[in-house]
Amino acid sequence: GSNTTSRSILSLNTLTLPRPSLGAFLGQLTTRTNIEVEGLNRLLASSIFLSRNFRRGWRVEAGVAWRQTIGTSFNMILATEVPGLRSYNTATTESGTLTGSHFIQGSMQVRSAAEIDFATTPSVQRAGVAGRVFVDTNGNGVFDSDEEAIPNARVRVGIWSTRTDQRGNYRIWDLTPYEPTLVAVDSLSLPSPLWMPAYASISVEAAPNSYRALDLPVTPGGVVDGRVLRPTPTGVVGVAGVPLQLRNQATGGTYQLLTFSDGSFYAMGVRPGIYDVVVSQAALARLGATAPPMTFTIRPSVDGESIAGLDLTLLPIAP
């Protein structure tokens, strides 16, 4: 039975980023403003704040705000964020009364007596992923004492990324527990173009208040080159544009290749294994030829195995 009323309120917020062209001090300032009106002519609130970042994680912010219901207030904020700790100190004067607050946040993570980490975010009910990136020379997916760890490799964990340390270790914290998260090694960050992550990505679900252990093997690949040849009355010549497959005998995985104008072919980053080089059946039918497959082996090697001289000769089919 009560009457219904409606109000139309318009709010406008602006933010300006630092402009270095304004100088050493003014060029580092960030401003934000707010204005609220009811209808087109009744001012409800307005504010303006200036902030500036300093070295070592310090930020100072000051401003003035006016609201119709409480009047004018002056505000100052001193924020600090250093490795393992963040704090916010605020001071507000309003209607002749000064109030302040002090907020500190941080957490300590103890993995062992020699491994203690500090974080600026809460650790309770959060999760993490940690492990090692290494060259898996024997292909068993486990880091062995004679295998090499990879420093400075980039690891992506969900929306986060980090670099491995000198021992090949990585660590990411502040993940949501029980939520599937993709973990992957950025192949462009690996020191050798012949090295490839053993898995494109791995989905993990970390438990709260702990790290999920996950080592990431990297497979050393090899280089393969050869030619597709065809005998002619004037001699043996290379055949251009012939589709080829490098087929792994164990997994059935293939690499698709195409010969160059001189009949040569080349593949880099071929994973270890036993392979057959097979000419496309459609190409053989078009050329009226046959070509028995050739077999070669890529052995795991940190420096990369090189297989050269794989010459396939196309033989004409007898009429």
Short mmCIF file of C-alpha atoms in Angstrom, two decimals:
data_model
loop_
_atom_site.label_atom_id
_atom_site.label_comp_id
_atom_site.label_asym_id
_atom_site.label_seq_id
_atom_site.Cartn_x
_atom_site.Cartn_y
_atom_site.Cartn_z
CA GLY A 1 0.00 0.00 0.00
CA SER A 2 2.98 2.37 0.09
CA ASN A 3 3.72 4.80 -2.70
CA THR A 4 6.46 3.90 -5.19
CA THR A 5 9.11 6.48 -6.06
CA SER A 6 12.01 6.38 -8.50
CA ARG A 7 15.28 8.31 -8.61
CA SER A 8 17.70 8.68 -11.52
CA ILE A 9 21.35 9.07 -10.47
CA LEU A 10 24.17 9.64 -12.92
CA SER A 11 27.76 8.81 -11.90
CA LEU A 12 30.90 9.72 -13.85
CA ASN A 13 34.34 8.34 -12.94
CA THR A 14 37.62 9.32 -14.60
CA LEU A 15 41.16 8.04 -14.28
CA THR A 16 44.34 9.55 -15.75
CA LEU A 17 47.57 7.59 -16.03
CA PRO A 18 51.07 9.02 -15.53
CA ARG A 19 52.45 11.18 -18.36
CA PRO A 20 56.28 11.30 -18.24
CA SER A 21 56.29 14.34 -20.54
CA LEU A 22 55.03 16.48 -17.62
CA GLY A 23 58.32 16.11 -15.75
CA ALA A 24 59.93 14.05 -13.02
CA PHE A 25 57.26 14.77 -10.38
CA LEU A 26 54.02 15.66 -12.19
CA GLY A 27 54.70 13.02 -14.82
CA GLN A 28 54.36 10.28 -12.18
CA LEU A 29 50.97 11.41 -10.82
CA THR A 30 47.77 9.42 -11.24
CA THR A 31 44.43 11.15 -10.76
CA ARG A 32 40.93 9.81 -10.27
CA THR A 33 37.71 11.79 -9.96
CA ASN A 34 34.08 11.01 -9.27
CA ILE A 35 30.88 13.00 -9.57
CA GLU A 36 27.28 11.93 -8.86
CA VAL A 37 24.18 13.93 -9.74
CA GLU A 38 20.46 13.31 -9.39
CA GLY A 39 18.59 14.31 -12.47
CA LEU A 40 20.52 17.07 -14.24
CA ASN A 41 20.90 19.75 -11.57
CA ARG A 42 21.28 18.21 -8.12
CA LEU A 43 24.85 17.37 -7.02
CA LEU A 44 25.05 14.41 -4.66
CA ALA A 45 28.79 13.74 -4.37
CA SER A 46 32.15 14.60 -5.87
CA SER A 47 35.79 13.72 -5.19
CA ILE A 48 39.29 14.07 -6.56
CA PHE A 49 42.39 12.07 -5.57
CA LEU A 50 46.03 12.31 -6.57
CA SER A 51 48.48 9.46 -6.11
CA ARG A 52 52.14 8.87 -6.83
CA ASN A 53 54.30 5.75 -6.71
CA PHE A 54 57.78 5.86 -5.25
CA ARG A 55 60.59 3.36 -5.25
CA ARG A 56 60.63 0.24 -3.09
CA GLY A 57 56.85 -0.23 -3.33
CA TRP A 58 55.69 3.00 -1.67
CA ARG A 59 52.56 4.85 -2.82
CA VAL A 60 51.08 8.07 -1.43
CA GLU A 61 47.51 9.13 -2.19
CA ALA A 62 45.68 12.26 -1.05
CA GLY A 63 42.32 13.76 -1.95
CA VAL A 64 39.16 15.55 -0.97
CA ALA A 65 35.61 14.23 -1.18
CA TRP A 66 32.23 15.86 -0.68
CA ARG A 67 28.94 14.07 -0.14
CA GLN A 68 25.61 15.76 0.44
CA THR A 69 24.79 13.67 3.50
CA ILE A 70 28.10 14.05 5.41
CA GLY A 71 29.84 17.10 3.94
CA THR A 72 33.52 17.43 3.10
CA SER A 73 36.27 14.98 4.08
CA PHE A 74 40.02 14.97 3.50
CA ASN A 75 41.81 11.66 2.97
CA MET A 76 45.42 10.49 2.89
CA ILE A 77 46.69 6.99 2.22
CA LEU A 78 50.21 5.62 2.58
CA ALA A 79 50.57 2.19 0.98
CA THR A 80 53.62 -0.04 1.09
CA GLU A 81 54.16 -3.31 -0.74
CA VAL A 82 57.47 -5.10 -0.36
CA PRO A 83 58.29 -8.79 -0.88
CA GLY A 84 56.29 -10.66 1.73
CA LEU A 85 54.36 -7.72 3.20
CA ARG A 86 51.85 -5.02 2.29
CA SER A 87 50.44 -2.30 4.52
CA TYR A 88 47.86 0.50 4.20
CA ASN A 89 47.79 3.52 6.49
CA THR A 90 44.82 5.88 6.11
CA ALA A 91 43.89 9.17 7.74
CA THR A 92 40.48 10.85 7.22
CA THR A 93 39.16 14.07 8.66
CA GLU A 94 35.40 14.39 8.55
CA SER A 95 33.13 16.88 10.38
CA GLY A 96 36.06 17.93 12.53
CA THR A 97 36.89 14.35 13.55
CA LEU A 98 40.14 12.64 12.59
CA THR A 99 40.10 8.88 12.13
CA GLY A 100 42.81 6.54 10.99
CA SER A 101 43.47 2.90 10.27
CA HIS A 102 46.47 0.66 9.88
CA PHE A 103 46.25 -2.57 7.87
CA ILE A 104 49.04 -5.13 7.45
CA GLN A 105 48.81 -8.26 5.33
CA GLY A 106 51.30 -11.02 4.62
CA SER A 107 52.03 -14.68 5.14
CA MET A 108 54.94 -17.07 5.62
CA GLN A 109 55.26 -20.41 3.88
CA VAL A 110 57.64 -22.97 5.37
CA ARG A 111 58.65 -25.81 3.03
CA SER A 112 61.67 -26.88 5.10
CA ALA A 113 64.16 -25.37 7.50
CA ALA A 114 66.11 -24.06 4.50
CA GLU A 115 63.14 -22.95 2.38
CA ILE A 116 60.97 -20.22 3.84
CA ASP A 117 58.95 -17.94 1.56
CA PHE A 118 56.96 -14.79 2.25
CA ALA A 119 53.88 -13.64 0.32
CA THR A 120 51.85 -10.42 0.32
CA THR A 121 48.60 -12.37 0.02
CA PRO A 122 46.87 -14.62 2.57
CA SER A 123 47.96 -18.25 2.41
CA VAL A 124 45.12 -19.93 4.29
CA GLN A 125 42.73 -21.70 1.91
CA ARG A 126 44.99 -20.92 -1.06
CA ALA A 127 47.06 -23.39 -3.09
CA GLY A 128 50.23 -23.60 -5.15
CA VAL A 129 52.18 -25.63 -7.70
CA ALA A 130 55.92 -26.26 -7.45
CA GLY A 131 58.44 -28.49 -9.18
CA ARG A 132 61.44 -28.67 -11.47
CA VAL A 133 61.97 -28.24 -15.21
CA PHE A 134 64.59 -30.66 -16.53
CA VAL A 135 65.95 -32.35 -19.66
CA ASP A 136 64.51 -35.87 -19.68
CA THR A 137 67.28 -37.66 -21.61
CA ASN A 138 66.06 -41.20 -20.86
CA GLY A 139 62.39 -40.41 -21.49
CA ASN A 140 61.04 -41.84 -18.21
CA GLY A 141 59.42 -38.55 -17.11
CA VAL A 142 61.32 -38.57 -13.78
CA PHE A 143 64.24 -36.34 -12.81
CA ASP A 144 67.30 -38.57 -12.38
CA SER A 145 70.62 -37.61 -10.77
CA ASP A 146 72.46 -37.58 -14.09
CA GLU A 147 69.92 -35.32 -15.85
CA GLU A 148 70.19 -31.59 -16.31
CA ALA A 149 67.88 -29.00 -14.71
CA ILE A 150 66.93 -25.98 -16.83
CA PRO A 151 67.34 -22.52 -15.26
CA ASN A 152 65.44 -19.41 -16.42
CA ALA A 153 62.71 -21.38 -18.20
CA ARG A 154 59.29 -19.71 -18.19
CA VAL A 155 56.47 -21.75 -16.66
CA ARG A 156 52.84 -20.73 -17.14
CA VAL A 157 50.37 -21.74 -14.41
CA GLY A 158 46.87 -20.55 -15.29
CA ILE A 159 47.05 -16.76 -15.67
CA TRP A 160 50.37 -16.62 -13.77
CA SER A 161 53.90 -17.16 -15.00
CA THR A 162 57.31 -17.46 -13.39
CA ARG A 163 60.93 -18.34 -14.21
CA THR A 164 62.89 -21.29 -12.87
CA ASP A 165 65.84 -20.59 -10.59
CA GLN A 166 69.41 -21.83 -11.10
CA ARG A 167 68.40 -25.31 -9.93
CA GLY A 168 65.50 -25.47 -12.36
CA ASN A 169 62.89 -25.05 -9.62
CA TYR A 170 59.70 -23.02 -10.02
CA ARG A 171 56.96 -22.10 -7.56
CA ILE A 172 53.57 -20.40 -8.01
CA TRP A 173 51.23 -19.54 -5.12
CA ASP A 174 47.77 -18.01 -4.67
CA LEU A 175 45.84 -20.48 -6.83
CA THR A 176 42.23 -21.45 -6.19
CA PRO A 177 42.09 -24.91 -4.56
CA TYR A 178 40.39 -27.78 -6.42
CA GLU A 179 40.08 -25.70 -9.58
CA PRO A 180 41.67 -27.26 -12.71
CA THR A 181 44.67 -25.19 -13.75
CA LEU A 182 46.81 -25.66 -16.86
CA VAL A 183 50.59 -25.81 -16.35
CA ALA A 184 52.93 -25.49 -19.35
CA VAL A 185 56.54 -24.72 -20.21
CA ASP A 186 57.07 -21.90 -22.71
CA SER A 187 59.17 -23.57 -25.43
CA LEU A 188 60.51 -20.18 -26.58
CA SER A 189 62.24 -19.74 -23.20
CA LEU A 190 64.25 -22.97 -23.53
CA PRO A 191 67.96 -22.52 -24.36
CA SER A 192 67.95 -24.94 -27.32
CA PRO A 193 65.54 -24.91 -30.28
CA LEU A 194 65.78 -28.71 -30.30
CA TRP A 195 64.27 -29.00 -26.81
CA MET A 196 60.51 -29.45 -26.52
CA PRO A 197 58.18 -29.77 -23.50
CA ALA A 198 57.19 -33.40 -23.10
CA TYR A 199 53.55 -32.23 -22.71
CA ALA A 200 51.86 -29.27 -24.35
CA SER A 201 50.14 -28.61 -21.00
CA ILE A 202 49.11 -30.48 -17.85
CA SER A 203 45.88 -29.91 -15.91
CA VAL A 204 46.31 -30.02 -12.13
CA GLU A 205 44.04 -29.48 -9.13
CA ALA A 206 45.93 -28.28 -6.07
CA ALA A 207 44.72 -28.85 -2.50
CA PRO A 208 44.34 -25.91 -0.08
CA ASN A 209 47.18 -24.80 2.20
CA SER A 210 49.83 -26.74 0.29
CA TYR A 211 51.85 -27.01 -2.90
CA ARG A 212 51.10 -29.58 -5.58
CA ALA A 213 54.42 -31.16 -6.66
CA LEU A 214 54.74 -31.27 -10.46
CA ASP A 215 58.02 -31.80 -12.33
CA LEU A 216 58.00 -30.77 -15.99
CA PRO A 217 60.19 -32.89 -18.32
CA VAL A 218 61.64 -31.41 -21.49
CA THR A 219 62.51 -33.76 -24.34
CA PRO A 220 65.68 -33.21 -26.40
CA GLY A 221 64.83 -33.57 -30.08
CA GLY A 222 66.86 -34.15 -33.20
CA VAL A 223 67.41 -32.94 -36.76
CA VAL A 224 66.56 -34.98 -39.84
CA ASP A 225 67.37 -34.18 -43.47
CA GLY A 226 67.45 -36.02 -46.76
CA ARG A 227 66.24 -35.95 -50.36
CA VAL A 228 63.63 -37.52 -52.61
CA LEU A 229 65.28 -38.54 -55.90
CA ARG A 230 64.10 -39.89 -59.24
CA PRO A 231 66.21 -41.46 -61.99
CA THR A 232 65.92 -39.88 -65.44
CA PRO A 233 67.70 -40.52 -68.78
CA THR A 234 70.07 -37.66 -67.96
CA GLY A 235 70.75 -38.77 -64.37
CA VAL A 236 69.21 -38.70 -60.88
CA VAL A 237 67.33 -35.49 -60.00
CA GLY A 238 65.50 -34.20 -56.95
CA VAL A 239 61.70 -34.14 -56.95
CA ALA A 240 60.02 -31.03 -55.59
CA GLY A 241 56.72 -30.82 -53.72
CA VAL A 242 56.54 -34.44 -52.57
CA PRO A 243 54.53 -34.91 -49.30
CA LEU A 244 56.33 -37.03 -46.70
CA GLN A 245 55.58 -38.41 -43.27
CA LEU A 246 57.98 -39.16 -40.44
CA ARG A 247 55.99 -41.84 -38.58
CA ASN A 248 56.91 -42.92 -35.04
CA GLN A 249 56.75 -46.73 -34.88
CA ALA A 250 55.85 -46.80 -31.18
CA THR A 251 53.28 -44.02 -30.91
CA GLY A 252 52.03 -43.63 -34.48
CA GLY A 253 52.64 -39.87 -34.27
CA THR A 254 53.68 -38.21 -37.51
CA TYR A 255 55.54 -35.16 -38.77
CA GLN A 256 54.28 -33.83 -42.11
CA LEU A 257 56.95 -32.61 -44.54
CA LEU A 258 57.15 -31.32 -48.12
CA THR A 259 60.26 -31.49 -50.27
CA PHE A 260 61.90 -28.25 -51.43
CA SER A 261 62.57 -27.28 -55.04
CA ASP A 262 65.74 -29.42 -55.15
CA GLY A 263 63.98 -32.45 -53.63
CA SER A 264 65.50 -32.03 -50.16
CA PHE A 265 63.55 -32.15 -46.90
CA TYR A 266 64.39 -31.03 -43.37
CA ALA A 267 62.81 -31.43 -39.93
CA MET A 268 63.99 -29.95 -36.62
CA GLY A 269 62.90 -30.89 -33.11
CA VAL A 270 61.95 -34.48 -33.89
CA ARG A 271 61.28 -36.34 -30.64
CA PRO A 272 63.41 -39.40 -29.79
CA GLY A 273 62.16 -42.68 -31.20
CA ILE A 274 62.26 -45.03 -34.18
CA TYR A 275 60.72 -43.52 -37.32
CA ASP A 276 59.80 -44.54 -40.85
CA VAL A 277 60.09 -42.02 -43.69
CA VAL A 278 57.06 -42.64 -45.91
CA VAL A 279 56.16 -41.00 -49.20
CA SER A 280 52.48 -40.09 -49.59
CA GLN A 281 50.56 -42.78 -51.48
CA ALA A 282 48.69 -40.11 -53.42
CA ALA A 283 52.00 -38.61 -54.56
CA LEU A 284 53.33 -42.03 -55.61
CA ALA A 285 50.17 -42.72 -57.62
CA ARG A 286 50.44 -39.33 -59.31
CA LEU A 287 54.10 -39.89 -60.16
CA GLY A 288 53.57 -43.53 -61.19
CA ALA A 289 56.31 -44.66 -58.85
CA THR A 290 56.99 -46.64 -55.73
CA ALA A 291 59.34 -45.95 -52.81
CA PRO A 292 60.05 -48.32 -49.93
CA PRO A 293 60.06 -46.57 -46.53
CA MET A 294 63.32 -45.85 -44.76
CA THR A 295 63.84 -46.32 -41.02
CA PHE A 296 65.98 -44.20 -38.70
CA THR A 297 66.39 -43.71 -34.94
CA ILE A 298 66.56 -40.46 -32.95
CA ARG A 299 68.40 -41.14 -29.70
CA PRO A 300 67.94 -38.86 -26.66
CA SER A 301 70.84 -36.42 -26.44
CA VAL A 302 71.20 -33.09 -24.68
CA ASP A 303 72.99 -31.71 -27.75
CA GLY A 304 70.45 -33.18 -30.16
CA GLU A 305 70.81 -36.14 -32.52
CA SER A 306 71.45 -35.37 -36.20
CA ILE A 307 70.33 -37.77 -38.95
CA ALA A 308 71.52 -36.87 -42.46
CA GLY A 309 71.58 -38.52 -45.87
CA LEU A 310 68.10 -40.03 -45.87
CA ASP A 311 67.75 -40.37 -49.65
CA LEU A 312 64.54 -41.94 -50.95
CA THR A 313 64.59 -42.98 -54.60
CA LEU A 314 61.33 -43.10 -56.53
CA LEU A 315 61.28 -46.20 -58.74
CA PRO A 316 58.96 -46.31 -61.76
CA ILE A 317 56.20 -48.91 -61.63
CA ALA A 318 56.67 -51.54 -64.31
CA PRO A 319 53.91 -51.43 -66.94
#
